[in-house]
C-alpha cells in the first residue's frame, strides 16, 4: 500500500517534543488541523500493545471521527509505530537536528478519502503541534 509522509522541525529538545506528542493533556491542545476543529477526548496507554483513542471533530459537531488503534513499537524520544482499528500502519520518527527535533510521520492512507486531503490535514495538525510546543 502506498504511504504518505509529512514532517516538520520543532524548535525544542526531543524530550519536550516527545512529552507534547504522548501526553493527553498536551494532545488535546494541539491535535486539530484548524481552529474550528478539536480533540475533546484523548486516551493514551503508551506501551507496546497499549491502546490509544483521539476523538477529533468539528467544534460545531457537523463532522468527526475516532483515530484509534494499538501501539506496536515504542522507543522513547525516538519512534512510535501503531496500527489503527482499520488496520492501517503509521510510524512517527523523532530525530534531533541540533537546532530542534524533526518529526516525520508516515502513514497508510484511508482509501475512501483523497490523498491530498489527508496529507494537508496531517500537515496542518503538525503545524499546530509545532506552534503548541514552541509556545506560539
Short mmCIF file of N, CA and C in Angstrom, two decimals:
data_model
loop_
_atom_site.label_atom_id
_atom_site.label_comp_id
_atom_site.label_asym_id
_atom_site.label_seq_id
_atom_site.Cartn_x
_atom_site.Cartn_y
_atom_site.Cartn_z
N UNK A 1 0.84 -1.19 0.00
CA UNK A 1 0.00 0.00 0.00
C UNK A 1 0.88 1.24 0.00
N UNK A 2 0.50 2.21 -0.80
CA UNK A 2 1.20 3.49 -0.84
C UNK A 2 1.07 4.19 0.51
N UNK A 3 2.10 4.91 0.89
CA UNK A 3 2.03 5.65 2.15
C UNK A 3 2.28 7.14 1.89
N UNK A 4 1.94 7.94 2.89
CA UNK A 4 2.12 9.38 2.85
C UNK A 4 3.08 9.74 3.98
N UNK A 5 4.02 10.63 3.70
CA UNK A 5 4.93 11.12 4.73
C UNK A 5 4.81 12.63 4.83
N UNK A 6 4.67 13.12 6.05
CA UNK A 6 4.70 14.55 6.33
C UNK A 6 5.70 14.77 7.45
N UNK A 7 6.31 15.95 7.46
CA UNK A 7 7.29 16.21 8.51
C UNK A 7 7.37 17.69 8.82
N UNK A 8 7.95 17.94 9.99
CA UNK A 8 8.12 19.31 10.45
C UNK A 8 9.29 19.33 11.42
N UNK A 9 9.96 20.47 11.52
CA UNK A 9 11.02 20.64 12.51
C UNK A 9 10.50 21.55 13.61
N UNK A 10 10.59 21.06 14.83
CA UNK A 10 10.13 21.80 16.01
C UNK A 10 11.36 22.31 16.76
N UNK A 11 11.35 23.57 17.10
CA UNK A 11 12.48 24.16 17.82
C UNK A 11 12.38 23.85 19.30
N UNK A 12 12.67 22.58 19.63
CA UNK A 12 12.63 22.10 21.01
C UNK A 12 13.41 20.79 21.09
N UNK A 13 13.83 20.45 22.30
CA UNK A 13 14.57 19.21 22.53
C UNK A 13 13.64 18.00 22.33
N UNK A 14 14.22 16.86 21.92
CA UNK A 14 13.40 15.67 21.71
C UNK A 14 12.54 15.28 22.91
N UNK A 15 13.05 15.46 24.12
CA UNK A 15 12.28 15.10 25.32
C UNK A 15 11.01 15.94 25.42
N UNK A 16 11.10 17.23 25.10
CA UNK A 16 9.93 18.12 25.16
C UNK A 16 8.94 17.80 24.04
N UNK A 17 9.47 17.50 22.86
CA UNK A 17 8.62 17.14 21.73
C UNK A 17 7.89 15.83 22.04
N UNK A 18 8.61 14.87 22.57
CA UNK A 18 8.02 13.58 22.93
C UNK A 18 6.88 13.75 23.94
N UNK A 19 7.12 14.53 24.98
CA UNK A 19 6.10 14.74 26.01
C UNK A 19 4.85 15.37 25.41
N UNK A 20 5.03 16.36 24.55
CA UNK A 20 3.88 17.04 23.93
C UNK A 20 3.11 16.08 23.02
N UNK A 21 3.81 15.13 22.40
CA UNK A 21 3.18 14.19 21.47
C UNK A 21 2.46 13.06 22.20
N UNK A 22 2.90 12.73 23.42
CA UNK A 22 2.45 11.48 24.05
C UNK A 22 1.62 11.65 25.32
N UNK A 23 1.32 12.86 25.73
CA UNK A 23 0.52 13.04 26.94
C UNK A 23 -0.83 13.67 26.58
N UNK A 24 -1.92 13.08 27.07
CA UNK A 24 -3.26 13.56 26.69
C UNK A 24 -3.48 15.05 26.94
N UNK A 25 -2.97 15.58 28.06
CA UNK A 25 -3.19 16.99 28.35
C UNK A 25 -2.54 17.90 27.31
N UNK A 26 -1.48 17.45 26.67
CA UNK A 26 -0.87 18.20 25.57
C UNK A 26 -1.60 17.95 24.26
N UNK A 27 -1.88 16.69 23.94
CA UNK A 27 -2.50 16.34 22.66
C UNK A 27 -3.83 17.07 22.48
N UNK A 28 -4.61 17.18 23.54
CA UNK A 28 -5.90 17.89 23.47
C UNK A 28 -5.70 19.33 22.98
N UNK A 29 -4.56 19.92 23.30
CA UNK A 29 -4.31 21.32 22.95
C UNK A 29 -3.88 21.53 21.49
N UNK A 30 -3.30 20.51 20.85
CA UNK A 30 -2.77 20.73 19.50
C UNK A 30 -3.37 19.84 18.41
N UNK A 31 -4.07 18.79 18.77
CA UNK A 31 -4.48 17.79 17.78
C UNK A 31 -5.72 18.22 16.99
N UNK A 32 -5.52 19.17 16.10
CA UNK A 32 -6.58 19.62 15.19
C UNK A 32 -5.92 20.32 14.01
N UNK A 33 -6.58 20.30 12.84
CA UNK A 33 -5.99 20.95 11.68
C UNK A 33 -6.28 22.44 11.59
N UNK A 34 -7.29 22.91 12.36
CA UNK A 34 -7.68 24.32 12.29
C UNK A 34 -8.44 24.69 13.56
N UNK A 35 -8.68 25.99 13.74
CA UNK A 35 -9.30 26.46 14.98
C UNK A 35 -10.76 26.04 15.12
N UNK A 36 -11.40 25.59 14.03
CA UNK A 36 -12.79 25.15 14.14
C UNK A 36 -12.92 23.64 14.39
N UNK A 37 -11.78 22.97 14.61
CA UNK A 37 -11.76 21.56 14.98
C UNK A 37 -11.14 21.42 16.36
N UNK A 38 -11.35 20.27 17.00
CA UNK A 38 -10.72 19.99 18.29
C UNK A 38 -10.67 18.49 18.52
N UNK A 39 -10.00 18.11 19.61
CA UNK A 39 -9.92 16.72 20.06
C UNK A 39 -10.40 16.68 21.51
N UNK A 40 -11.71 16.55 21.71
CA UNK A 40 -12.24 16.60 23.06
C UNK A 40 -11.92 15.38 23.92
N UNK A 41 -11.58 14.26 23.28
CA UNK A 41 -11.24 13.03 24.01
C UNK A 41 -9.90 12.52 23.50
N UNK A 42 -8.95 12.35 24.42
CA UNK A 42 -7.66 11.77 24.09
C UNK A 42 -7.30 10.78 25.20
N UNK A 43 -7.13 9.51 24.80
CA UNK A 43 -6.72 8.46 25.74
C UNK A 43 -5.46 7.81 25.17
N UNK A 44 -4.43 7.70 26.00
CA UNK A 44 -3.15 7.15 25.56
C UNK A 44 -2.63 6.17 26.61
N UNK A 45 -2.42 4.93 26.21
CA UNK A 45 -1.75 3.92 27.03
C UNK A 45 -0.42 3.64 26.33
N UNK A 46 0.57 4.46 26.61
CA UNK A 46 1.83 4.49 25.85
C UNK A 46 2.74 3.34 26.24
N UNK A 47 2.45 2.18 25.67
CA UNK A 47 3.27 0.99 25.82
C UNK A 47 2.96 0.08 24.64
N UNK A 48 3.87 -0.80 24.33
CA UNK A 48 3.60 -1.72 23.22
C UNK A 48 2.38 -2.56 23.57
N UNK A 49 1.45 -2.64 22.63
CA UNK A 49 0.14 -3.27 22.75
C UNK A 49 -0.85 -2.42 23.56
N UNK A 50 -0.43 -1.22 23.97
CA UNK A 50 -1.35 -0.28 24.61
C UNK A 50 -2.25 0.36 23.56
N UNK A 51 -3.42 0.78 23.98
CA UNK A 51 -4.38 1.37 23.05
C UNK A 51 -4.37 2.89 23.14
N UNK A 52 -4.80 3.53 22.06
CA UNK A 52 -4.98 4.97 22.05
C UNK A 52 -6.31 5.30 21.37
N UNK A 53 -6.85 6.45 21.73
CA UNK A 53 -8.07 6.97 21.11
C UNK A 53 -7.97 8.48 21.09
N UNK A 54 -8.06 9.06 19.89
CA UNK A 54 -8.17 10.50 19.72
C UNK A 54 -9.50 10.75 19.03
N UNK A 55 -10.44 11.36 19.71
CA UNK A 55 -11.71 11.75 19.09
C UNK A 55 -11.50 13.13 18.51
N UNK A 56 -11.62 13.25 17.19
CA UNK A 56 -11.43 14.52 16.51
C UNK A 56 -12.73 14.94 15.85
N UNK A 57 -13.01 16.23 15.86
CA UNK A 57 -14.22 16.66 15.21
C UNK A 57 -14.34 18.16 15.08
N UNK A 58 -15.26 18.56 14.24
CA UNK A 58 -15.57 19.98 14.10
C UNK A 58 -16.23 20.45 15.39
N UNK A 59 -15.89 21.64 15.84
CA UNK A 59 -16.46 22.17 17.08
C UNK A 59 -17.97 22.33 16.99
N UNK A 60 -18.51 22.52 15.78
CA UNK A 60 -19.96 22.66 15.63
C UNK A 60 -20.67 21.31 15.56
N UNK A 61 -19.91 20.21 15.63
CA UNK A 61 -20.49 18.88 15.66
C UNK A 61 -20.92 18.30 14.32
N UNK A 62 -20.69 19.00 13.23
CA UNK A 62 -21.13 18.52 11.91
C UNK A 62 -20.39 17.28 11.43
N UNK A 63 -19.12 17.17 11.79
CA UNK A 63 -18.36 16.00 11.36
C UNK A 63 -17.30 15.67 12.40
N UNK A 64 -16.86 14.42 12.36
CA UNK A 64 -15.84 13.98 13.29
C UNK A 64 -15.53 12.52 13.09
N UNK A 65 -14.48 12.07 13.76
CA UNK A 65 -14.09 10.67 13.65
C UNK A 65 -13.20 10.30 14.82
N UNK A 66 -13.07 9.00 15.04
CA UNK A 66 -12.15 8.47 16.04
C UNK A 66 -10.89 8.00 15.34
N UNK A 67 -9.75 8.43 15.83
CA UNK A 67 -8.46 7.91 15.39
C UNK A 67 -8.00 7.03 16.53
N UNK A 68 -8.06 5.72 16.33
CA UNK A 68 -7.80 4.80 17.43
C UNK A 68 -7.03 3.59 16.93
N UNK A 69 -6.32 2.93 17.85
CA UNK A 69 -5.57 1.74 17.48
C UNK A 69 -4.72 1.24 18.62
N UNK A 70 -3.69 0.49 18.23
CA UNK A 70 -2.78 -0.15 19.20
C UNK A 70 -1.34 0.20 18.83
N UNK A 71 -0.56 0.53 19.86
CA UNK A 71 0.87 0.79 19.66
C UNK A 71 1.60 -0.53 19.42
N UNK A 72 2.38 -0.59 18.34
CA UNK A 72 3.13 -1.79 18.00
C UNK A 72 4.56 -1.74 18.54
N UNK A 73 5.19 -0.57 18.43
CA UNK A 73 6.58 -0.42 18.88
C UNK A 73 6.79 1.00 19.38
N UNK A 74 7.50 1.11 20.49
CA UNK A 74 7.81 2.42 21.06
C UNK A 74 9.27 2.44 21.48
N UNK A 75 10.00 3.44 21.02
CA UNK A 75 11.34 3.73 21.51
C UNK A 75 11.27 5.15 22.04
N UNK A 76 11.27 5.34 23.37
CA UNK A 76 11.08 6.67 23.94
C UNK A 76 11.99 7.74 23.31
N UNK A 77 11.37 8.88 23.01
CA UNK A 77 12.01 10.06 22.43
C UNK A 77 12.48 9.86 20.99
N UNK A 78 12.18 8.68 20.37
CA UNK A 78 12.69 8.40 19.03
C UNK A 78 11.66 7.88 18.04
N UNK A 79 10.76 6.98 18.46
CA UNK A 79 9.97 6.23 17.48
C UNK A 79 8.67 5.71 18.07
N UNK A 80 7.60 5.83 17.29
CA UNK A 80 6.31 5.23 17.61
C UNK A 80 5.78 4.57 16.35
N UNK A 81 5.34 3.34 16.48
CA UNK A 81 4.67 2.65 15.38
C UNK A 81 3.35 2.12 15.91
N UNK A 82 2.29 2.29 15.12
CA UNK A 82 0.99 1.80 15.57
C UNK A 82 0.16 1.31 14.40
N UNK A 83 -0.89 0.57 14.74
CA UNK A 83 -1.86 0.09 13.77
C UNK A 83 -3.23 0.61 14.18
N UNK A 84 -3.92 1.25 13.24
CA UNK A 84 -5.26 1.76 13.55
C UNK A 84 -6.26 0.61 13.61
N UNK A 85 -7.43 0.90 14.14
CA UNK A 85 -8.50 -0.11 14.21
C UNK A 85 -8.86 -0.64 12.82
N UNK A 86 -8.64 0.20 11.80
CA UNK A 86 -8.94 -0.20 10.42
C UNK A 86 -7.81 -1.01 9.79
N UNK A 87 -6.72 -1.19 10.53
CA UNK A 87 -5.60 -1.99 10.03
C UNK A 87 -4.52 -1.22 9.29
N UNK A 88 -4.60 0.12 9.30
CA UNK A 88 -3.59 0.94 8.62
C UNK A 88 -2.42 1.19 9.57
N UNK A 89 -1.20 1.14 9.02
CA UNK A 89 0.03 1.31 9.81
C UNK A 89 0.52 2.76 9.74
N UNK A 90 1.10 3.21 10.84
CA UNK A 90 1.73 4.53 10.90
C UNK A 90 3.03 4.43 11.69
N UNK A 91 3.98 5.30 11.30
CA UNK A 91 5.26 5.40 12.01
C UNK A 91 5.57 6.87 12.21
N UNK A 92 6.00 7.21 13.42
CA UNK A 92 6.43 8.57 13.72
C UNK A 92 7.87 8.48 14.21
N UNK A 93 8.75 9.25 13.56
CA UNK A 93 10.17 9.27 13.91
C UNK A 93 10.52 10.66 14.43
N UNK A 94 11.20 10.68 15.57
CA UNK A 94 11.65 11.92 16.20
C UNK A 94 13.17 11.94 16.11
N UNK A 95 13.73 12.94 15.39
CA UNK A 95 15.17 13.00 15.14
C UNK A 95 15.71 14.34 15.60
N UNK A 96 16.72 14.30 16.47
CA UNK A 96 17.37 15.54 16.90
C UNK A 96 18.15 16.11 15.73
N UNK A 97 17.98 17.41 15.48
CA UNK A 97 18.67 18.06 14.36
C UNK A 97 19.80 18.97 14.83
N UNK A 98 19.99 19.07 16.13
CA UNK A 98 20.97 20.01 16.66
C UNK A 98 20.33 21.35 16.96
N UNK A 99 19.38 21.76 16.12
CA UNK A 99 18.65 23.01 16.34
C UNK A 99 17.23 22.75 16.83
N UNK A 100 16.83 21.51 16.84
CA UNK A 100 15.48 21.16 17.24
C UNK A 100 15.24 19.68 17.02
N UNK A 101 13.99 19.35 16.75
CA UNK A 101 13.61 17.96 16.56
C UNK A 101 12.74 17.84 15.31
N UNK A 102 13.16 16.98 14.40
CA UNK A 102 12.34 16.71 13.22
C UNK A 102 11.35 15.61 13.58
N UNK A 103 10.09 15.87 13.28
CA UNK A 103 9.03 14.88 13.47
C UNK A 103 8.59 14.46 12.06
N UNK A 104 8.73 13.18 11.78
CA UNK A 104 8.36 12.64 10.47
C UNK A 104 7.30 11.57 10.68
N UNK A 105 6.14 11.78 10.08
CA UNK A 105 5.02 10.84 10.23
C UNK A 105 4.72 10.21 8.87
N UNK A 106 4.78 8.89 8.82
CA UNK A 106 4.46 8.13 7.61
C UNK A 106 3.27 7.24 7.92
N UNK A 107 2.25 7.34 7.07
CA UNK A 107 1.03 6.57 7.35
C UNK A 107 0.41 6.03 6.08
N UNK A 108 -0.27 4.90 6.24
CA UNK A 108 -1.05 4.32 5.16
C UNK A 108 -2.37 5.08 5.10
N UNK A 109 -2.71 5.64 3.96
CA UNK A 109 -3.91 6.46 3.87
C UNK A 109 -5.20 5.64 3.85
N UNK A 110 -6.28 6.34 4.19
CA UNK A 110 -7.62 5.80 4.08
C UNK A 110 -8.00 5.91 2.60
N UNK A 111 -8.29 4.81 1.96
CA UNK A 111 -8.57 4.80 0.52
C UNK A 111 -9.87 5.52 0.16
N UNK A 112 -10.72 5.82 1.14
CA UNK A 112 -12.00 6.48 0.85
C UNK A 112 -11.90 8.00 0.87
N UNK A 113 -10.71 8.52 1.19
CA UNK A 113 -10.50 9.97 1.28
C UNK A 113 -9.37 10.35 0.33
N UNK A 114 -9.52 11.44 -0.45
CA UNK A 114 -8.45 11.85 -1.37
C UNK A 114 -7.10 12.00 -0.65
N UNK A 115 -6.04 11.51 -1.29
CA UNK A 115 -4.71 11.52 -0.68
C UNK A 115 -4.25 12.93 -0.34
N UNK A 116 -4.46 13.89 -1.23
CA UNK A 116 -4.01 15.25 -0.95
C UNK A 116 -4.74 15.85 0.24
N UNK A 117 -6.01 15.49 0.43
CA UNK A 117 -6.76 15.97 1.58
C UNK A 117 -6.17 15.42 2.89
N UNK A 118 -5.80 14.13 2.87
CA UNK A 118 -5.20 13.52 4.06
C UNK A 118 -3.83 14.13 4.37
N UNK A 119 -3.03 14.32 3.33
CA UNK A 119 -1.70 14.92 3.51
C UNK A 119 -1.83 16.33 4.10
N UNK A 120 -2.71 17.14 3.53
CA UNK A 120 -2.91 18.51 4.01
C UNK A 120 -3.44 18.53 5.44
N UNK A 121 -4.35 17.62 5.77
CA UNK A 121 -4.93 17.54 7.11
C UNK A 121 -3.83 17.24 8.13
N UNK A 122 -3.02 16.22 7.86
CA UNK A 122 -1.97 15.83 8.80
C UNK A 122 -0.89 16.91 8.88
N UNK A 123 -0.56 17.54 7.76
CA UNK A 123 0.43 18.62 7.79
C UNK A 123 -0.07 19.78 8.64
N UNK A 124 -1.36 20.11 8.54
CA UNK A 124 -1.93 21.19 9.35
C UNK A 124 -1.91 20.83 10.84
N UNK A 125 -2.16 19.57 11.16
CA UNK A 125 -2.07 19.13 12.56
C UNK A 125 -0.63 19.27 13.05
N UNK A 126 0.35 18.90 12.21
CA UNK A 126 1.75 19.06 12.60
C UNK A 126 2.12 20.52 12.83
N UNK A 127 1.57 21.42 12.01
CA UNK A 127 1.82 22.85 12.21
C UNK A 127 1.28 23.30 13.57
N UNK A 128 0.09 22.82 13.93
CA UNK A 128 -0.48 23.14 15.24
C UNK A 128 0.39 22.58 16.35
N UNK A 129 0.90 21.36 16.14
CA UNK A 129 1.80 20.74 17.12
C UNK A 129 3.03 21.61 17.33
N UNK A 130 3.68 22.01 16.24
CA UNK A 130 4.87 22.87 16.32
C UNK A 130 4.55 24.15 17.09
N UNK A 131 3.45 24.80 16.76
CA UNK A 131 3.07 26.05 17.43
C UNK A 131 2.85 25.81 18.92
N UNK A 132 2.22 24.70 19.27
CA UNK A 132 1.98 24.37 20.69
C UNK A 132 3.30 24.20 21.43
N UNK A 133 4.20 23.39 20.88
CA UNK A 133 5.47 23.11 21.55
C UNK A 133 6.31 24.37 21.66
N UNK A 134 6.29 25.20 20.63
CA UNK A 134 7.11 26.41 20.63
C UNK A 134 6.45 27.57 21.37
N UNK A 135 5.26 27.34 21.91
CA UNK A 135 4.58 28.35 22.72
C UNK A 135 3.98 29.49 21.93
N UNK A 136 3.59 29.23 20.70
CA UNK A 136 3.01 30.28 19.85
C UNK A 136 1.50 30.36 20.02
#
